């Protein structure tokens, strides 16, 4: 059975994630201790005991999710959780946005230390870029891609006619059939939420995020990340890793910096990735890390194709 290991992105965090695993496994506890040394503060206590408000910040949630996902992967491979999967290795890996770093680590393309340093810088840089601008995101349910484009065009046309300076609105997360997230300037996202039902959407949900992620408003963060990526030495993935930006596997270590940089300012094509994996005969999808977001997205994508894949959630 062809198996995908998949790793969650920002938004999956919750207080107490990883705590029970670390109490049961010295191997997992050591991962959290190492993480504290790398990031330079007590990340472990925030993961285990909160407060939620601090864990939810972009700068903290990204390294916290990366570390907890690696902890879950380590416990899985050691047979400490989901014993029915002991000895199972993936035929491919993928991750949603931030989760792509965990996928690359799981496939042997980057070390834990390098991955965590990059993720820490990524989170801090994205938070700084968000604080320097006034962007946000809105999730639109029930619209196809062509209708989403029409909605974005209409909103931008209206705002330009009103004299709004440099409005931005674009689709950035293709999560599953009927769920596309828009990113852009606050007035544009707010207007999109108001107009969405006129275009046939079932709902439009403003997201509690600090900025317009995966849009050109994250360009300052990409500049900072580029410098850090240039200092890392990556290896060829030992298992295929499907990239968010084009839903295709990395061809080698030389593509890691390029695709991770593009990911900051370009759309995350998660639905296209899962569709491609279905086409390639994948039947088992193992979500590894906090939360169950990806489990739901894969179920919905499979349902749209009348497929019922086996989905296993390995979380903490």
mmCIF file of C-alpha atoms in Angstrom:
data_model
loop_
_atom_site.group_PDB
_atom_site.id
_atom_site.type_symbol
_atom_site.label_atom_id
_atom_site.label_comp_id
_atom_site.label_asym_id
_atom_site.label_seq_id
_atom_site.Cartn_x
_atom_site.Cartn_y
_atom_site.Cartn_z
ATOM 1 C CA UNK A 1 0.000 0.000 0.000
ATOM 2 C CA UNK A 2 1.543 3.305 -1.096
ATOM 3 C CA UNK A 3 1.843 5.545 1.951
ATOM 4 C CA UNK A 4 2.215 9.299 2.372
ATOM 5 C CA UNK A 5 3.572 10.872 5.554
ATOM 6 C CA UNK A 6 2.060 14.361 5.799
ATOM 7 C CA UNK A 7 2.801 17.160 8.243
ATOM 8 C CA UNK A 8 0.602 20.079 9.388
ATOM 9 C CA UNK A 9 1.201 23.801 9.129
ATOM 10 C CA UNK A 10 0.494 26.843 11.245
ATOM 11 C CA UNK A 11 -2.866 26.730 13.006
ATOM 12 C CA UNK A 12 -2.508 23.148 14.260
ATOM 13 C CA UNK A 13 -0.946 24.232 17.572
ATOM 14 C CA UNK A 14 -2.610 23.667 20.937
ATOM 15 C CA UNK A 15 -1.439 23.856 24.549
ATOM 16 C CA UNK A 16 -0.135 20.515 25.904
ATOM 17 C CA UNK A 17 0.924 19.242 22.481
ATOM 18 C CA UNK A 18 3.743 16.758 22.869
ATOM 19 C CA UNK A 19 3.579 16.779 26.669
ATOM 20 C CA UNK A 20 2.262 13.236 27.150
ATOM 21 C CA UNK A 21 4.716 11.879 24.571
ATOM 22 C CA UNK A 22 7.669 13.542 26.307
ATOM 23 C CA UNK A 23 6.574 12.142 29.671
ATOM 24 C CA UNK A 24 6.456 8.635 28.198
ATOM 25 C CA UNK A 25 9.588 8.778 26.044
ATOM 26 C CA UNK A 26 13.070 10.016 26.946
ATOM 27 C CA UNK A 27 13.842 10.096 23.214
ATOM 28 C CA UNK A 28 11.026 12.593 22.680
ATOM 29 C CA UNK A 29 11.931 14.605 25.795
ATOM 30 C CA UNK A 30 15.464 14.964 24.420
ATOM 31 C CA UNK A 31 14.086 16.493 21.215
ATOM 32 C CA UNK A 32 12.355 19.220 23.200
ATOM 33 C CA UNK A 33 15.491 19.881 25.287
ATOM 34 C CA UNK A 34 17.549 20.206 22.114
ATOM 35 C CA UNK A 35 14.917 22.541 20.660
ATOM 36 C CA UNK A 36 15.200 24.857 23.679
ATOM 37 C CA UNK A 37 18.954 25.135 23.139
ATOM 38 C CA UNK A 38 18.556 25.882 19.431
ATOM 39 C CA UNK A 39 15.849 28.563 19.689
ATOM 40 C CA UNK A 40 17.321 30.146 22.819
ATOM 41 C CA UNK A 41 14.223 30.120 25.019
ATOM 42 C CA UNK A 42 11.952 27.613 26.770
ATOM 43 C CA UNK A 43 9.861 26.543 23.790
ATOM 44 C CA UNK A 44 8.999 23.308 25.611
ATOM 45 C CA UNK A 45 7.091 25.025 28.410
ATOM 46 C CA UNK A 46 5.050 27.037 25.888
ATOM 47 C CA UNK A 47 4.145 23.854 23.994
ATOM 48 C CA UNK A 48 3.266 21.974 27.176
ATOM 49 C CA UNK A 49 1.731 24.684 29.372
ATOM 50 C CA UNK A 50 1.016 27.728 27.205
ATOM 51 C CA UNK A 51 -0.278 30.344 27.435
ATOM 52 C CA UNK A 52 -2.289 29.817 24.244
ATOM 53 C CA UNK A 53 -1.903 33.483 23.249
ATOM 54 C CA UNK A 54 1.882 33.147 23.145
ATOM 55 C CA UNK A 55 1.750 29.779 21.376
ATOM 56 C CA UNK A 56 -0.530 31.280 18.720
ATOM 57 C CA UNK A 57 1.950 33.971 17.667
ATOM 58 C CA UNK A 58 3.529 33.273 14.290
ATOM 59 C CA UNK A 59 7.053 33.494 15.696
ATOM 60 C CA UNK A 60 6.368 30.787 18.308
ATOM 61 C CA UNK A 61 3.768 28.542 16.674
ATOM 62 C CA UNK A 62 5.962 27.674 13.693
ATOM 63 C CA UNK A 63 8.951 26.247 15.621
ATOM 64 C CA UNK A 64 6.519 24.686 18.139
ATOM 65 C CA UNK A 65 4.643 22.788 15.433
ATOM 66 C CA UNK A 66 7.863 21.724 13.703
ATOM 67 C CA UNK A 67 9.333 20.342 16.932
ATOM 68 C CA UNK A 68 6.127 18.580 17.961
ATOM 69 C CA UNK A 69 5.738 17.039 14.504
ATOM 70 C CA UNK A 70 9.319 15.729 14.639
ATOM 71 C CA UNK A 71 8.590 14.374 18.125
ATOM 72 C CA UNK A 72 5.551 12.503 16.801
ATOM 73 C CA UNK A 73 7.567 11.166 13.859
ATOM 74 C CA UNK A 74 10.333 9.997 16.211
ATOM 75 C CA UNK A 75 7.846 8.208 18.493
ATOM 76 C CA UNK A 76 6.154 6.621 15.480
ATOM 77 C CA UNK A 77 9.416 5.291 14.064
ATOM 78 C CA UNK A 78 10.379 3.973 17.504
ATOM 79 C CA UNK A 79 7.098 2.070 17.781
ATOM 80 C CA UNK A 80 5.995 4.116 20.805
ATOM 81 C CA UNK A 81 2.706 5.248 19.204
ATOM 82 C CA UNK A 82 0.511 3.684 16.486
ATOM 83 C CA UNK A 83 2.226 0.276 16.875
ATOM 84 C CA UNK A 84 0.377 -1.016 13.818
ATOM 85 C CA UNK A 85 2.573 1.324 11.746
ATOM 86 C CA UNK A 86 5.878 0.213 13.288
ATOM 87 C CA UNK A 87 8.391 -0.350 10.525
ATOM 88 C CA UNK A 88 6.281 1.455 7.930
ATOM 89 C CA UNK A 89 8.239 4.041 5.978
ATOM 90 C CA UNK A 90 6.624 6.446 3.530
ATOM 91 C CA UNK A 91 6.650 6.204 -0.229
ATOM 92 C CA UNK A 92 6.467 10.007 -0.232
ATOM 93 C CA UNK A 93 6.219 12.959 2.161
ATOM 94 C CA UNK A 94 4.422 16.287 1.994
ATOM 95 C CA UNK A 95 3.546 19.104 4.350
ATOM 96 C CA UNK A 96 1.157 22.039 4.346
ATOM 97 C CA UNK A 97 3.146 25.295 4.189
ATOM 98 C CA UNK A 98 5.325 25.142 7.337
ATOM 99 C CA UNK A 99 4.845 21.362 7.279
ATOM 100 C CA UNK A 100 6.968 21.134 4.140
ATOM 101 C CA UNK A 101 10.041 21.737 6.314
ATOM 102 C CA UNK A 102 9.069 18.747 8.468
ATOM 103 C CA UNK A 103 8.513 16.674 5.327
ATOM 104 C CA UNK A 104 11.997 17.557 4.062
ATOM 105 C CA UNK A 105 13.487 16.636 7.440
ATOM 106 C CA UNK A 106 11.571 13.334 7.482
ATOM 107 C CA UNK A 107 12.973 12.545 4.025
ATOM 108 C CA UNK A 108 16.549 13.239 5.131
ATOM 109 C CA UNK A 109 16.983 16.462 3.159
ATOM 110 C CA UNK A 110 17.696 18.672 6.183
ATOM 111 C CA UNK A 111 18.846 18.117 9.746
ATOM 112 C CA UNK A 112 16.607 18.775 12.738
ATOM 113 C CA UNK A 113 18.822 21.674 13.851
ATOM 114 C CA UNK A 114 18.871 23.349 10.433
ATOM 115 C CA UNK A 115 15.147 22.808 9.993
ATOM 116 C CA UNK A 116 14.347 24.347 13.362
ATOM 117 C CA UNK A 117 16.622 27.338 12.812
ATOM 118 C CA UNK A 118 15.010 27.984 9.431
ATOM 119 C CA UNK A 119 11.503 27.606 10.806
ATOM 120 C CA UNK A 120 12.275 29.933 13.719
ATOM 121 C CA UNK A 121 13.592 32.594 11.340
ATOM 122 C CA UNK A 122 10.663 32.015 8.985
ATOM 123 C CA UNK A 123 8.143 32.564 11.770
ATOM 124 C CA UNK A 124 9.893 35.660 13.106
ATOM 125 C CA UNK A 125 10.288 37.138 9.609
ATOM 126 C CA UNK A 126 6.673 36.462 8.660
ATOM 127 C CA UNK A 127 5.475 38.067 11.885
ATOM 128 C CA UNK A 128 7.673 41.126 11.245
ATOM 129 C CA UNK A 129 6.403 41.425 7.666
ATOM 130 C CA UNK A 130 2.824 41.122 8.898
ATOM 131 C CA UNK A 131 3.312 43.804 11.560
ATOM 132 C CA UNK A 132 4.802 46.157 8.959
ATOM 133 C CA UNK A 133 1.706 45.895 6.731
ATOM 134 C CA UNK A 134 -2.064 45.625 7.100
ATOM 135 C CA UNK A 135 -2.905 42.277 5.565
ATOM 136 C CA UNK A 136 -5.120 39.361 6.473
ATOM 137 C CA UNK A 137 -6.796 36.254 4.996
ATOM 138 C CA UNK A 138 -10.304 34.922 4.397
ATOM 139 C CA UNK A 139 -11.404 31.342 3.707
ATOM 140 C CA UNK A 140 -14.061 31.023 0.996
ATOM 141 C CA UNK A 141 -16.181 27.868 0.935
ATOM 142 C CA UNK A 142 -18.114 26.473 -1.996
ATOM 143 C CA UNK A 143 -16.495 28.283 -4.939
ATOM 144 C CA UNK A 144 -14.509 26.828 -7.832
ATOM 145 C CA UNK A 145 -11.275 28.442 -9.014
ATOM 146 C CA UNK A 146 -12.881 30.394 -11.878
ATOM 147 C CA UNK A 147 -15.468 31.931 -9.537
ATOM 148 C CA UNK A 148 -12.720 32.796 -7.043
ATOM 149 C CA UNK A 149 -10.865 34.665 -9.785
ATOM 150 C CA UNK A 150 -14.038 36.569 -10.695
ATOM 151 C CA UNK A 151 -14.561 37.492 -7.040
ATOM 152 C CA UNK A 152 -10.989 38.766 -6.674
ATOM 153 C CA UNK A 153 -11.236 40.772 -9.916
ATOM 154 C CA UNK A 154 -14.511 42.362 -8.797
ATOM 155 C CA UNK A 155 -13.163 43.348 -5.385
ATOM 156 C CA UNK A 156 -9.986 44.864 -6.807
ATOM 157 C CA UNK A 157 -11.948 46.760 -9.463
ATOM 158 C CA UNK A 158 -14.248 48.249 -6.810
ATOM 159 C CA UNK A 159 -11.420 49.287 -4.518
ATOM 160 C CA UNK A 160 -9.423 50.869 -7.337
ATOM 161 C CA UNK A 161 -12.489 52.879 -8.387
ATOM 162 C CA UNK A 162 -12.801 54.046 -4.781
ATOM 163 C CA UNK A 163 -9.205 55.236 -4.834
ATOM 164 C CA UNK A 164 -7.913 52.669 -2.337
ATOM 165 C CA UNK A 165 -4.115 52.590 -2.562
ATOM 166 C CA UNK A 166 -2.542 49.380 -3.902
ATOM 167 C CA UNK A 167 -5.240 46.835 -3.007
ATOM 168 C CA UNK A 168 -4.181 43.192 -3.101
ATOM 169 C CA UNK A 169 -6.318 40.057 -3.152
ATOM 170 C CA UNK A 170 -5.319 36.637 -4.442
ATOM 171 C CA UNK A 171 -5.984 32.921 -3.822
ATOM 172 C CA UNK A 172 -3.128 31.441 -1.791
ATOM 173 C CA UNK A 173 -4.324 28.162 -0.258
ATOM 174 C CA UNK A 174 -6.007 25.539 -2.424
ATOM 175 C CA UNK A 175 -6.919 23.281 0.489
ATOM 176 C CA UNK A 176 -9.550 20.907 -0.905
ATOM 177 C CA UNK A 177 -12.528 21.053 -3.272
ATOM 178 C CA UNK A 178 -14.660 24.015 -2.286
ATOM 179 C CA UNK A 179 -12.151 25.530 0.155
ATOM 180 C CA UNK A 180 -9.834 28.247 -1.102
ATOM 181 C CA UNK A 181 -8.159 30.851 1.109
ATOM 182 C CA UNK A 182 -7.620 34.403 -0.114
ATOM 183 C CA UNK A 183 -4.836 36.656 1.105
ATOM 184 C CA UNK A 184 -4.347 40.382 0.726
ATOM 185 C CA UNK A 185 -4.827 43.852 2.106
ATOM 186 C CA UNK A 186 -7.428 44.129 4.863
ATOM 187 C CA UNK A 187 -10.008 46.187 2.912
ATOM 188 C CA UNK A 188 -9.833 43.695 0.028
ATOM 189 C CA UNK A 189 -10.291 40.655 2.261
ATOM 190 C CA UNK A 190 -13.152 42.306 4.119
ATOM 191 C CA UNK A 191 -14.909 43.194 0.862
ATOM 192 C CA UNK A 192 -14.368 39.650 -0.469
ATOM 193 C CA UNK A 193 -16.017 38.233 2.652
ATOM 194 C CA UNK A 194 -19.021 40.507 2.048
ATOM 195 C CA UNK A 195 -19.359 39.721 -1.669
ATOM 196 C CA UNK A 196 -18.564 35.999 -1.633
ATOM 197 C CA UNK A 197 -22.149 34.750 -1.320
ATOM 198 C CA UNK A 198 -23.173 36.833 -4.345
ATOM 199 C CA UNK A 199 -20.712 34.732 -6.362
ATOM 200 C CA UNK A 200 -22.205 31.484 -5.020
ATOM 201 C CA UNK A 201 -20.070 30.827 -1.945
ATOM 202 C CA UNK A 202 -21.689 28.972 0.937
ATOM 203 C CA UNK A 203 -19.626 30.897 3.492
ATOM 204 C CA UNK A 204 -16.676 33.269 3.828
ATOM 205 C CA UNK A 205 -14.730 33.068 7.068
ATOM 206 C CA UNK A 206 -12.214 35.770 8.057
ATOM 207 C CA UNK A 207 -9.156 34.062 9.541
ATOM 208 C CA UNK A 208 -7.493 35.064 12.807
ATOM 209 C CA UNK A 209 -4.045 35.557 11.295
ATOM 210 C CA UNK A 210 -1.543 38.362 11.669
ATOM 211 C CA UNK A 211 -0.852 38.961 7.966
ATOM 212 C CA UNK A 212 -1.349 38.210 4.286
ATOM 213 C CA UNK A 213 0.622 34.975 4.178
ATOM 214 C CA UNK A 214 1.709 33.416 0.859
ATOM 215 C CA UNK A 215 1.242 36.735 -0.953
ATOM 216 C CA UNK A 216 3.746 39.312 -2.175
ATOM 217 C CA UNK A 217 3.267 41.088 1.164
ATOM 218 C CA UNK A 218 5.614 38.417 2.561
ATOM 219 C CA UNK A 219 8.475 39.509 0.269
ATOM 220 C CA UNK A 220 10.459 41.070 3.170
ATOM 221 C CA UNK A 221 10.308 37.731 4.983
ATOM 222 C CA UNK A 222 11.532 35.948 1.850
ATOM 223 C CA UNK A 223 14.564 38.234 1.699
ATOM 224 C CA UNK A 224 15.559 37.299 5.250
ATOM 225 C CA UNK A 225 14.892 33.604 4.690
ATOM 226 C CA UNK A 226 16.990 33.605 1.506
ATOM 227 C CA UNK A 227 20.076 34.573 3.493
ATOM 228 C CA UNK A 228 19.537 31.757 5.995
ATOM 229 C CA UNK A 229 18.826 29.170 3.306
ATOM 230 C CA UNK A 230 22.079 30.083 1.564
ATOM 231 C CA UNK A 231 23.998 29.072 4.705
ATOM 232 C CA UNK A 232 22.423 25.596 4.950
ATOM 233 C CA UNK A 233 23.653 22.406 3.338
ATOM 234 C CA UNK A 234 20.830 20.232 2.123
ATOM 235 C CA UNK A 235 20.874 16.604 1.021
ATOM 236 C CA UNK A 236 18.916 14.928 -1.740
ATOM 237 C CA UNK A 237 15.621 13.676 -0.270
ATOM 238 C CA UNK A 238 15.779 9.913 0.344
ATOM 239 C CA UNK A 239 12.000 9.790 -0.146
ATOM 240 C CA UNK A 240 10.084 11.915 -2.680
ATOM 241 C CA UNK A 241 8.840 15.186 -1.146
ATOM 242 C CA UNK A 242 6.019 16.986 -2.935
ATOM 243 C CA UNK A 243 6.425 20.772 -2.938
ATOM 244 C CA UNK A 244 3.567 23.166 -2.201
ATOM 245 C CA UNK A 245 4.342 25.567 -5.033
ATOM 246 C CA UNK A 246 3.933 23.110 -7.913
ATOM 247 C CA UNK A 247 2.624 19.817 -6.438
ATOM 248 C CA UNK A 248 5.659 17.973 -7.839
ATOM 249 C CA UNK A 249 8.504 16.131 -6.073
ATOM 250 C CA UNK A 250 11.822 17.804 -5.379
ATOM 251 C CA UNK A 251 14.390 16.590 -7.896
ATOM 252 C CA UNK A 252 17.353 17.157 -5.593
ATOM 253 C CA UNK A 253 18.974 19.239 -2.875
ATOM 254 C CA UNK A 254 19.554 22.143 -5.253
ATOM 255 C CA UNK A 255 15.802 22.815 -5.421
ATOM 256 C CA UNK A 256 15.217 23.122 -1.667
ATOM 257 C CA UNK A 257 16.106 26.801 -1.254
ATOM 258 C CA UNK A 258 14.309 27.812 -4.439
ATOM 259 C CA UNK A 259 11.010 26.101 -3.647
ATOM 260 C CA UNK A 260 10.940 27.065 0.024
ATOM 261 C CA UNK A 261 11.483 30.698 -0.935
ATOM 262 C CA UNK A 262 8.730 30.637 -3.556
ATOM 263 C CA UNK A 263 6.385 29.095 -1.004
ATOM 264 C CA UNK A 264 6.453 32.271 1.127
ATOM 265 C CA UNK A 265 4.960 34.466 -1.612
ATOM 266 C CA UNK A 266 3.129 31.964 -3.845
ATOM 267 C CA UNK A 267 0.053 29.736 -3.386
ATOM 268 C CA UNK A 268 0.055 26.464 -1.459
ATOM 269 C CA UNK A 269 -1.379 23.849 -3.828
ATOM 270 C CA UNK A 270 -2.413 21.206 -1.320
ATOM 271 C CA UNK A 271 -5.472 19.932 -3.182
ATOM 272 C CA UNK A 272 -3.433 19.559 -6.377
ATOM 273 C CA UNK A 273 -0.805 17.625 -4.403
ATOM 274 C CA UNK A 274 -3.344 15.184 -2.953
ATOM 275 C CA UNK A 275 -5.039 14.781 -6.344
ATOM 276 C CA UNK A 276 -1.688 13.897 -7.894
ATOM 277 C CA UNK A 277 -0.955 11.368 -5.150
ATOM 278 C CA UNK A 278 -4.353 9.746 -5.719
ATOM 279 C CA UNK A 279 -3.503 9.568 -9.434
ATOM 280 C CA UNK A 280 -0.216 7.883 -8.543
ATOM 281 C CA UNK A 281 -1.973 5.184 -6.511
ATOM 282 C CA UNK A 282 -1.469 6.365 -2.926
ATOM 283 C CA UNK A 283 -4.013 4.771 -0.605
ATOM 284 C CA UNK A 284 -2.744 5.453 2.925
ATOM 285 C CA UNK A 285 -2.244 8.966 4.317
ATOM 286 C CA UNK A 286 -0.597 9.355 7.721
ATOM 287 C CA UNK A 287 -0.902 12.780 9.366
ATOM 288 C CA UNK A 288 1.964 13.293 11.825
ATOM 289 C CA UNK A 289 1.926 16.210 14.255
ATOM 290 C CA UNK A 290 -0.567 18.244 16.261
ATOM 291 C CA UNK A 291 -4.186 18.501 15.157
ATOM 292 C CA UNK A 292 -6.214 16.780 12.435
ATOM 293 C CA UNK A 293 -6.437 19.487 9.757
ATOM 294 C CA UNK A 294 -4.861 17.451 6.964
ATOM 295 C CA UNK A 295 -6.978 14.401 7.791
ATOM 296 C CA UNK A 296 -10.078 16.466 7.034
ATOM 297 C CA UNK A 297 -8.668 17.941 3.828
ATOM 298 C CA UNK A 298 -7.674 14.538 2.439
ATOM 299 C CA UNK A 299 -11.093 13.098 3.295
ATOM 300 C CA UNK A 300 -12.836 15.912 1.428
ATOM 301 C CA UNK A 301 -10.553 15.614 -1.596
ATOM 302 C CA UNK A 302 -11.094 11.850 -1.684
ATOM 303 C CA UNK A 303 -14.855 12.230 -1.297
ATOM 304 C CA UNK A 304 -14.967 14.537 -4.321
ATOM 305 C CA UNK A 305 -13.346 11.739 -6.344
ATOM 306 C CA UNK A 306 -15.453 8.975 -4.749
ATOM 307 C CA UNK A 307 -12.348 7.536 -3.085
ATOM 308 C CA UNK A 308 -12.016 6.329 0.505
ATOM 309 C CA UNK A 309 -8.309 6.359 1.372
ATOM 310 C CA UNK A 310 -7.027 4.951 4.631
ATOM 311 C CA UNK A 311 -6.151 7.923 6.862
ATOM 312 C CA UNK A 312 -4.211 7.554 10.107
ATOM 313 C CA UNK A 313 -3.653 10.444 12.519
ATOM 314 C CA UNK A 314 -0.495 10.343 14.634
ATOM 315 C CA UNK A 315 -0.742 13.348 16.920
ATOM 316 C CA UNK A 316 0.180 14.604 20.357
#
